[in-house]
Amino acid sequence: MLKNKKTITVFGLSAFAIILVVVLMAMSQPAKQTDALNDTDILASDVTPSEIDDTAPIAITPEVKPSEITTPEPTAETKANDIPLTVIAEKPEAPELPDTAHSDEPHDEVTDPALTNPAVTPSATPKPVEPTKEAETTPNGGDTNSKGEVYVPGFGWIVPSTAEGKQSGSDGDWDKIIGN
Amino acid sequence: MRKRVISIVLIFVMTFSFSITAFADGDPNVDGGGGGMGSGTSTNSWTPGMDGVRVSIVNVETGSVMGTPIDYTNKTPSSSIIHFGKKSKIHYSNGSSLAPAVGGVYSYINPSPAMPTVISSGGSSNIEAVKRYFCTDGAARMIANDMGISFETLTNGRYKLLLEPIAYFKFEGNQVGMTAHEAALYDQQLSGGLRSKMASLSHQNLPLAMFLERPDLGFSAYSGATSGRQSNDTILAYLGMGIVSYTELPDEPDPDPGQADVEYRINTEVITAVTLNASREINPDSPARVTFTILGRTYTMSNIVIPEGESQLVWCKWTTPATEQTITITVSTSKGYLSENTITAKIVDLDKNPPPDPKADDRNDSFRAVSSPNNPQKTSARWTVWWARWHPFWVWIPNWVWHSSYPSGGYWCDHGWWEDQGWYDFFTDIYTASLTASSTVTPDGKVPTASGNTMKSGYGVNNKVTSSFSSNAPNSHVTGAQTAVSYFPEFGYRTYWRLLDLITRGYSSQLEFKKNQYSTYNQRAHFSPVWYPNGTYQVYTYLMDAWTPDGMLSMNLNSSVNIQGSVFDDWHIAPK
């Protein structure tokens, strides 16, 4: 009896296992087909008409009509289409304060008579500061050097040409119009 | 009624209605400031009447200048003079760079009778007199003689005269002579340095002295303002030139209202450019931003700065769609004003007209070889970009405050501050691009009896086009050559053509014939007709779509094989 029960249990479990395997295989069948299609790297030009399986599933790409194309907002995505023509540089910082300027730090005892006469407001003013002014070493246009060259802005030292003219004319009719 | 349209318009700009002796701008020794008068002793001055005309003879068919241009003037320029050689607007348009002549002789001719004044500084215009002078039989004979060609040759209709006004003046202490085109190029070189001193001459009276009222020799007509100071870009493109023709000019065709402004090829990377003009300074504090809208997509160019009265080419780089269509490109700007706000672009597919299937029994007994075409080509481009740098000028604003000390005394302390009263200095970056290319036509590899470059008719030929695009500009400014189209002698270089495949993209692009559907071996070949006579079989190729902000670069290319015999010579029928 015990042996029969054992046998029934073994057969029952085996049958369940077989059914389970069959069900799982049936469920996994479509996935296998898809993989097979994906693994087959066939270029359109490699397919001949005779090789086309009419029964195979055909992937259809939905046709996008022009009217359905949405215009992207000009946000960060469209920044790739921007050409910055120049580089905008920061403006330079202000120069150091002059000695006569107010400072939070304690001053030395002021002895300059120009700064200690309450009746006369000082007039000393620092000169304007122009840090990017071109150096005075650049020659002026028209300057000449020992080689007989003149300084031409944009091109440097150039030997000028000598102008030579001549007269010309013709015995043609200067009243007859032939051109337009 | 016979329509004689004078292709030059000489506009004499009147800025002053009274007699003056000299102009000089920006010179403190000169009265009146900009456009004011000077005594001629300043470092920047011009004396009215110190002008002339540079005359070039242009071959109408090729568009090239014959010989060396001649400068005519009624005056005697300074014996020691700075000039840029005898180059015309055509030379510069073809890529010549501005360079002062070093030493040597500057030759000029005093014509007799004297020319009318070219650059007027006051009084009424004598435009008709100037036109009349250069269109006369006497002037043509004088110019022909001075150029060393016969009068008959000059006036046979194959040549035209290109006239450019010249000004002789003192700039920065040097006596100089230059055309309007050269003045604009020099001003770009100096980042506005010439305009700042001589604007009323260099950017007004000189360039506006002549311009075209109808397109000619590849130059556009000018319909802009005929007074006021002009930008360098406007001068370079439109001003300071006139053209004299010696044949009856054709009637102007009526403009087609549906005509596109520009034509592009499908699937091609292109540059679409317009000009942004600034009536007021546009500086980095608030730079301009130009927006192009193409097929629903937005392209922008930002950080644009331009000095007052100048202009700047602005553009976008985009890829044309894959199908033929006509589109409208809209352009808008945050500052200044644009040369165009809409552009109609026609997108075409050139791969629609390949030659038909060649047949063994094709015949063409009446064939006569014709010369290969010579389409307009542009192999170099030049454009500039304005940029600005802040020029600080720190001025101390004093604020003296008395500080009392106990029990008596005290001291003054300055509670002032630095105030930046600076300005923007403008500079130009000059960019150039050039295109070189070659076409190599050879017998196809499947031709069994080819010997070197000689083959029998009826076999195929290959065409390998290699291009080299060089530029000092960033990628956002340019594209390499992308399109080539070949035309063939059996069709008179018309009717059918082959669009080449872009095998290698980029600045060193390579193109070849597409694979021929009638080729047994699917070769990249074009089959020469079996009836083609012995001799040169020349394939003409037009290379294009190398884009810059200054327009598209293109080239005419020719290459040939030698035909000896026909494919029938290689085959015979023998009895078994």
PDB file of N, CA and C in Angstrom, chain B residues 500-565:
ATOM      1  N   LEU B 500      27.313  62.192 -58.913  1.00  0.00           N
ATOM      2  CA  LEU B 500      28.317  61.308 -58.337  1.00  0.00           C
ATOM      3  C   LEU B 500      27.974  60.972 -56.886  1.00  0.00           C
ATOM      4  N   ASP B 501      28.459  59.813 -56.458  1.00  0.00           N
ATOM      5  CA  ASP B 501      28.312  59.408 -55.055  1.00  0.00           C
ATOM      6  C   ASP B 501      29.380  60.096 -54.219  1.00  0.00           C
ATOM      7  N   LEU B 502      28.991  60.569 -53.051  1.00  0.00           N
ATOM      8  CA  LEU B 502      29.965  61.133 -52.121  1.00  0.00           C
ATOM      9  C   LEU B 502      30.566  59.974 -51.327  1.00  0.00           C
ATOM     10  N   ILE B 503      31.730  59.535 -51.776  1.00  0.00           N
ATOM     11  CA  ILE B 503      32.363  58.358 -51.170  1.00  0.00           C
ATOM     12  C   ILE B 503      32.987  58.728 -49.825  1.00  0.00           C
ATOM     13  N   THR B 504      33.674  59.857 -49.801  1.00  0.00           N
ATOM     14  CA  THR B 504      34.304  60.325 -48.561  1.00  0.00           C
ATOM     15  C   THR B 504      33.839  61.742 -48.292  1.00  0.00           C
ATOM     16  N   ARG B 505      33.229  61.934 -47.165  1.00  0.00           N
ATOM     17  CA  ARG B 505      32.717  63.254 -46.804  1.00  0.00           C
ATOM     18  C   ARG B 505      33.800  64.036 -46.064  1.00  0.00           C
ATOM     19  N   GLY B 506      33.707  65.354 -46.118  1.00  0.00           N
ATOM     20  CA  GLY B 506      34.640  66.165 -45.336  1.00  0.00           C
ATOM     21  C   GLY B 506      35.354  67.193 -46.185  1.00  0.00           C
ATOM     22  N   TYR B 507      36.430  67.731 -45.623  1.00  0.00           N
ATOM     23  CA  TYR B 507      37.158  68.780 -46.325  1.00  0.00           C
ATOM     24  C   TYR B 507      38.050  68.215 -47.431  1.00  0.00           C
ATOM     25  N   SER B 508      38.324  66.923 -47.378  1.00  0.00           N
ATOM     26  CA  SER B 508      39.038  66.256 -48.477  1.00  0.00           C
ATOM     27  C   SER B 508      38.093  65.199 -49.032  1.00  0.00           C
ATOM     28  N   SER B 509      37.050  65.666 -49.658  1.00  0.00           N
ATOM     29  CA  SER B 509      36.007  64.735 -50.083  1.00  0.00           C
ATOM     30  C   SER B 509      36.395  64.021 -51.374  1.00  0.00           C
ATOM     31  N   GLN B 510      35.811  62.861 -51.558  1.00  0.00           N
ATOM     32  CA  GLN B 510      36.026  62.084 -52.777  1.00  0.00           C
ATOM     33  C   GLN B 510      34.672  61.646 -53.312  1.00  0.00           C
ATOM     34  N   LEU B 511      34.536  61.739 -54.606  1.00  0.00           N
ATOM     35  CA  LEU B 511      33.273  61.370 -55.243  1.00  0.00           C
ATOM     36  C   LEU B 511      33.545  60.498 -56.463  1.00  0.00           C
ATOM     37  N   GLU B 512      32.635  59.603 -56.729  1.00  0.00           N
ATOM     38  CA  GLU B 512      32.744  58.732 -57.900  1.00  0.00           C
ATOM     39  C   GLU B 512      31.358  58.534 -58.505  1.00  0.00           C
ATOM     40  N   PHE B 513      31.348  58.024 -59.750  1.00  0.00           N
ATOM     41  CA  PHE B 513      30.060  57.700 -60.349  1.00  0.00           C
ATOM     42  C   PHE B 513      29.294  56.751 -59.428  1.00  0.00           C
ATOM     43  N   LYS B 514      27.979  56.850 -59.479  1.00  0.00           N
ATOM     44  CA  LYS B 514      27.181  55.832 -58.801  1.00  0.00           C
ATOM     45  C   LYS B 514      27.316  54.515 -59.556  1.00  0.00           C
ATOM     46  N   LYS B 515      26.968  53.427 -58.884  1.00  0.00           N
ATOM     47  CA  LYS B 515      27.011  52.124 -59.556  1.00  0.00           C
ATOM     48  C   LYS B 515      26.006  52.124 -60.704  1.00  0.00           C
ATOM     49  N   ASN B 516      26.475  51.678 -61.844  1.00  0.00           N
ATOM     50  CA  ASN B 516      25.665  51.740 -63.058  1.00  0.00           C
ATOM     51  C   ASN B 516      24.733  50.536 -63.125  1.00  0.00           C
ATOM     52  N   GLN B 517      23.456  50.808 -63.197  1.00  0.00           N
ATOM     53  CA  GLN B 517      22.488  49.703 -63.194  1.00  0.00           C
ATOM     54  C   GLN B 517      22.586  48.850 -64.444  1.00  0.00           C
ATOM     55  N   TYR B 518      23.204  49.396 -65.501  1.00  0.00           N
ATOM     56  CA  TYR B 518      23.337  48.631 -66.730  1.00  0.00           C
ATOM     57  C   TYR B 518      24.673  47.904 -66.810  1.00  0.00           C
ATOM     58  N   SER B 519      25.467  48.017 -65.782  1.00  0.00           N
ATOM     59  CA  SER B 519      26.767  47.354 -65.768  1.00  0.00           C
ATOM     60  C   SER B 519      26.597  45.929 -65.257  1.00  0.00           C
ATOM     61  N   THR B 520      27.140  44.987 -65.999  1.00  0.00           N
ATOM     62  CA  THR B 520      27.055  43.576 -65.601  1.00  0.00           C
ATOM     63  C   THR B 520      27.699  43.366 -64.240  1.00  0.00           C
ATOM     64  N   TYR B 521      28.773  44.094 -64.019  1.00  0.00           N
ATOM     65  CA  TYR B 521      29.515  43.929 -62.774  1.00  0.00           C
ATOM     66  C   TYR B 521      29.186  45.021 -61.756  1.00  0.00           C
ATOM     67  N   ASN B 522      28.116  45.765 -62.012  1.00  0.00           N
ATOM     68  CA  ASN B 522      27.698  46.821 -61.089  1.00  0.00           C
ATOM     69  C   ASN B 522      28.821  47.824 -60.858  1.00  0.00           C
ATOM     70  N   GLN B 523      29.533  48.132 -61.928  1.00  0.00           N
ATOM     71  CA  GLN B 523      30.672  49.034 -61.814  1.00  0.00           C
ATOM     72  C   GLN B 523      30.224  50.488 -61.674  1.00  0.00           C
ATOM     73  N   ARG B 524      31.091  51.310 -61.071  1.00  0.00           N
ATOM     74  CA  ARG B 524      30.866  52.762 -61.014  1.00  0.00           C
ATOM     75  C   ARG B 524      31.366  53.338 -62.339  1.00  0.00           C
ATOM     76  N   ALA B 525      30.596  53.122 -63.377  1.00  0.00           N
ATOM     77  CA  ALA B 525      31.084  53.436 -64.725  1.00  0.00           C
ATOM     78  C   ALA B 525      30.020  54.162 -65.542  1.00  0.00           C
ATOM     79  N   HIS B 526      30.529  54.906 -66.492  1.00  0.00           N
ATOM     80  CA  HIS B 526      29.677  55.459 -67.539  1.00  0.00           C
ATOM     81  C   HIS B 526      30.164  54.859 -68.846  1.00  0.00           C
ATOM     82  N   PHE B 527      29.246  54.346 -69.654  1.00  0.00           N
ATOM     83  CA  PHE B 527      29.651  53.689 -70.890  1.00  0.00           C
ATOM     84  C   PHE B 527      29.751  54.699 -72.016  1.00  0.00           C
ATOM     85  N   SER B 528      30.928  54.764 -72.599  1.00  0.00           N
ATOM     86  CA  SER B 528      31.086  55.626 -73.770  1.00  0.00           C
ATOM     87  C   SER B 528      30.277  55.004 -74.906  1.00  0.00           C
ATOM     88  N   PRO B 529      29.709  55.812 -75.765  1.00  0.00           N
ATOM     89  CA  PRO B 529      28.897  55.239 -76.850  1.00  0.00           C
ATOM     90  C   PRO B 529      29.787  54.485 -77.839  1.00  0.00           C
ATOM     91  N   VAL B 530      29.254  53.415 -78.328  1.00  0.00           N
ATOM     92  CA  VAL B 530      30.057  52.571 -79.209  1.00  0.00           C
ATOM     93  C   VAL B 530      30.418  53.300 -80.498  1.00  0.00           C
ATOM     94  N   TRP B 531      29.621  54.263 -80.868  1.00  0.00           N
ATOM     95  CA  TRP B 531      29.874  54.994 -82.111  1.00  0.00           C
ATOM     96  C   TRP B 531      30.865  56.141 -81.931  1.00  0.00           C
ATOM     97  N   TYR B 532      31.341  56.366 -80.704  1.00  0.00           N
ATOM     98  CA  TYR B 532      32.151  57.569 -80.472  1.00  0.00           C
ATOM     99  C   TYR B 532      33.423  57.523 -81.326  1.00  0.00           C
ATOM    100  N   PRO B 533      33.726  58.586 -82.051  1.00  0.00           N
ATOM    101  CA  PRO B 533      34.892  58.561 -82.949  1.00  0.00           C
ATOM    102  C   PRO B 533      36.208  58.527 -82.175  1.00  0.00           C
ATOM    103  N   ASN B 534      37.223  58.088 -82.859  1.00  0.00           N
ATOM    104  CA  ASN B 534      38.554  58.077 -82.240  1.00  0.00           C
ATOM    105  C   ASN B 534      38.956  59.488 -81.831  1.00  0.00           C
ATOM    106  N   GLY B 535      39.640  59.557 -80.725  1.00  0.00           N
ATOM    107  CA  GLY B 535      40.086  60.867 -80.241  1.00  0.00           C
ATOM    108  C   GLY B 535      39.796  61.017 -78.761  1.00  0.00           C
ATOM    109  N   THR B 536      39.729  62.261 -78.347  1.00  0.00           N
ATOM    110  CA  THR B 536      39.558  62.545 -76.919  1.00  0.00           C
ATOM    111  C   THR B 536      38.097  62.405 -76.505  1.00  0.00           C
ATOM    112  N   TYR B 537      37.889  61.650 -75.454  1.00  0.00           N
ATOM    113  CA  TYR B 537      36.551  61.547 -74.867  1.00  0.00           C
ATOM    114  C   TYR B 537      36.619  62.253 -73.509  1.00  0.00           C
ATOM    115  N   GLN B 538      36.108  63.479 -73.507  1.00  0.00           N
ATOM    116  CA  GLN B 538      36.288  64.330 -72.314  1.00  0.00           C
ATOM    117  C   GLN B 538      35.006  64.396 -71.495  1.00  0.00           C
ATOM    118  N   VAL B 539      35.161  64.131 -70.219  1.00  0.00           N
ATOM    119  CA  VAL B 539      34.028  64.208 -69.285  1.00  0.00           C
ATOM    120  C   VAL B 539      34.152  65.508 -68.499  1.00  0.00           C
ATOM    121  N   TYR B 540      33.053  66.244 -68.483  1.00  0.00           N
ATOM    122  CA  TYR B 540      33.030  67.505 -67.734  1.00  0.00           C
ATOM    123  C   TYR B 540      32.302  67.280 -66.411  1.00  0.00           C
ATOM    124  N   THR B 541      32.891  67.759 -65.338  1.00  0.00           N
ATOM    125  CA  THR B 541      32.281  67.601 -64.012  1.00  0.00           C
ATOM    126  C   THR B 541      32.202  68.954 -63.324  1.00  0.00           C
ATOM    127  N   TYR B 542      31.061  69.225 -62.764  1.00  0.00           N
ATOM    128  CA  TYR B 542      30.877  70.460 -61.989  1.00  0.00           C
ATOM    129  C   TYR B 542      30.812  70.076 -60.522  1.00  0.00           C
ATOM    130  N   LEU B 543      31.815  70.532 -59.776  1.00  0.00           N
ATOM    131  CA  LEU B 543      31.902  70.239 -58.339  1.00  0.00           C
ATOM    132  C   LEU B 543      31.317  71.412 -57.575  1.00  0.00           C
ATOM    133  N   MET B 544      30.517  71.127 -56.575  1.00  0.00           N
ATOM    134  CA  MET B 544      29.865  72.231 -55.859  1.00  0.00           C
ATOM    135  C   MET B 544      29.498  71.815 -54.440  1.00  0.00           C
ATOM    136  N   ASP B 545      28.725  72.687 -53.814  1.00  0.00           N
ATOM    137  CA  ASP B 545      28.254  72.482 -52.443  1.00  0.00           C
ATOM    138  C   ASP B 545      29.389  72.448 -51.423  1.00  0.00           C
ATOM    139  N   ALA B 546      30.385  73.286 -51.632  1.00  0.00           N
ATOM    140  CA  ALA B 546      31.356  73.602 -50.583  1.00  0.00           C
ATOM    141  C   ALA B 546      30.934  74.985 -50.086  1.00  0.00           C
ATOM    142  N   TRP B 547      30.343  75.017 -48.920  1.00  0.00           N
ATOM    143  CA  TRP B 547      29.656  76.244 -48.495  1.00  0.00           C
ATOM    144  C   TRP B 547      30.455  77.066 -47.500  1.00  0.00           C
ATOM    145  N   THR B 548      30.322  78.390 -47.667  1.00  0.00           N
ATOM    146  CA  THR B 548      30.899  79.355 -46.732  1.00  0.00           C
ATOM    147  C   THR B 548      29.855  80.454 -46.522  1.00  0.00           C
ATOM    148  N   PRO B 549      30.046  81.314 -45.531  1.00  0.00           N
ATOM    149  CA  PRO B 549      29.127  82.443 -45.390  1.00  0.00           C
ATOM    150  C   PRO B 549      29.175  83.378 -46.602  1.00  0.00           C
ATOM    151  N   ASP B 550      30.276  83.338 -47.340  1.00  0.00           N
ATOM    152  CA  ASP B 550      30.442  84.171 -48.531  1.00  0.00           C
ATOM    153  C   ASP B 550      29.900  83.480 -49.775  1.00  0.00           C
ATOM    154  N   GLY B 551      29.170  82.428 -49.605  1.00  0.00           N
ATOM    155  CA  GLY B 551      28.578  81.732 -50.744  1.00  0.00           C
ATOM    156  C   GLY B 551      29.188  80.361 -50.973  1.00  0.00           C
ATOM    157  N   MET B 552      28.723  79.746 -52.041  1.00  0.00           N
ATOM    158  CA  MET B 552      29.144  78.380 -52.357  1.00  0.00           C
ATOM    159  C   MET B 552      30.376  78.394 -53.251  1.00  0.00           C
ATOM    160  N   LEU B 553      31.316  77.536 -52.928  1.00  0.00           N
ATOM    161  CA  LEU B 553      32.472  77.367 -53.800  1.00  0.00           C
ATOM    162  C   LEU B 553      32.172  76.247 -54.787  1.00  0.00           C
ATOM    163  N   SER B 554      32.672  76.414 -55.993  1.00  0.00           N
ATOM    164  CA  SER B 554      32.389  75.437 -57.039  1.00  0.00           C
ATOM    165  C   SER B 554      33.543  75.445 -58.036  1.00  0.00           C
ATOM    166  N   MET B 555      33.631  74.389 -58.812  1.00  0.00           N
ATOM    167  CA  MET B 555      34.734  74.284 -59.782  1.00  0.00           C
ATOM    168  C   MET B 555      34.298  73.540 -61.031  1.00  0.00           C
ATOM    169  N   ASN B 556      34.829  73.994 -62.156  1.00  0.00           N
ATOM    170  CA  ASN B 556      34.701  73.252 -63.409  1.00  0.00           C
ATOM    171  C   ASN B 556      35.875  72.278 -63.507  1.00  0.00           C
ATOM    172  N   LEU B 557      35.578  71.016 -63.772  1.00  0.00           N
ATOM    173  CA  LEU B 557      36.637  70.013 -63.874  1.00  0.00           C
ATOM    174  C   LEU B 557      36.492  69.263 -65.199  1.00  0.00           C
ATOM    175  N   ASN B 558      37.601  68.965 -65.793  1.00  0.00           N
ATOM    176  CA  ASN B 558      37.582  68.201 -67.044  1.00  0.00           C
ATOM    177  C   ASN B 558      38.648  67.115 -66.984  1.00  0.00           C
ATOM    178  N   SER B 559      38.322  65.977 -67.514  1.00  0.00           N
ATOM    179  CA  SER B 559      39.300  64.902 -67.631  1.00  0.00           C
ATOM    180  C   SER B 559      38.860  64.015 -68.792  1.00  0.00           C
ATOM    181  N   SER B 560      39.796  63.323 -69.384  1.00  0.00           N
ATOM    182  CA  SER B 560      39.435  62.576 -70.589  1.00  0.00           C
ATOM    183  C   SER B 560      40.207  61.274 -70.704  1.00  0.00           C
ATOM    184  N   VAL B 561      39.677  60.395 -71.556  1.00  0.00           N
ATOM    185  CA  VAL B 561      40.407  59.214 -71.998  1.00  0.00           C
ATOM    186  C   VAL B 561      40.545  59.334 -73.512  1.00  0.00           C
ATOM    187  N   ASN B 562      41.415  58.499 -74.066  1.00  0.00           N
ATOM    188  CA  ASN B 562      41.631  58.517 -75.506  1.00  0.00           C
ATOM    189  C   ASN B 562      40.926  57.314 -76.130  1.00  0.00           C
ATOM    190  N   ILE B 563      40.067  57.575 -77.070  1.00  0.00           N
ATOM    191  CA  ILE B 563      39.327  56.491 -77.731  1.00  0.00           C
ATOM    192  C   ILE B 563      40.070  56.079 -79.003  1.00  0.00           C
ATOM    193  N   GLN B 564      40.338  54.797 -79.110  1.00  0.00           N
ATOM    194  CA  GLN B 564      40.941  54.223 -80.323  1.00  0.00           C
ATOM    195  C   GLN B 564      40.236  52.913 -80.625  1.00  0.00           C
ATOM    196  N   GLY B 565      39.421  52.907 -81.655  1.00  0.00           N
ATOM    197  CA  GLY B 565      38.682  51.702 -82.006  1.00  0.00           C
ATOM    198  C   GLY B 565      37.395  51.593 -81.211  1.00  0.00           C
TER     199      GLY B 565
END
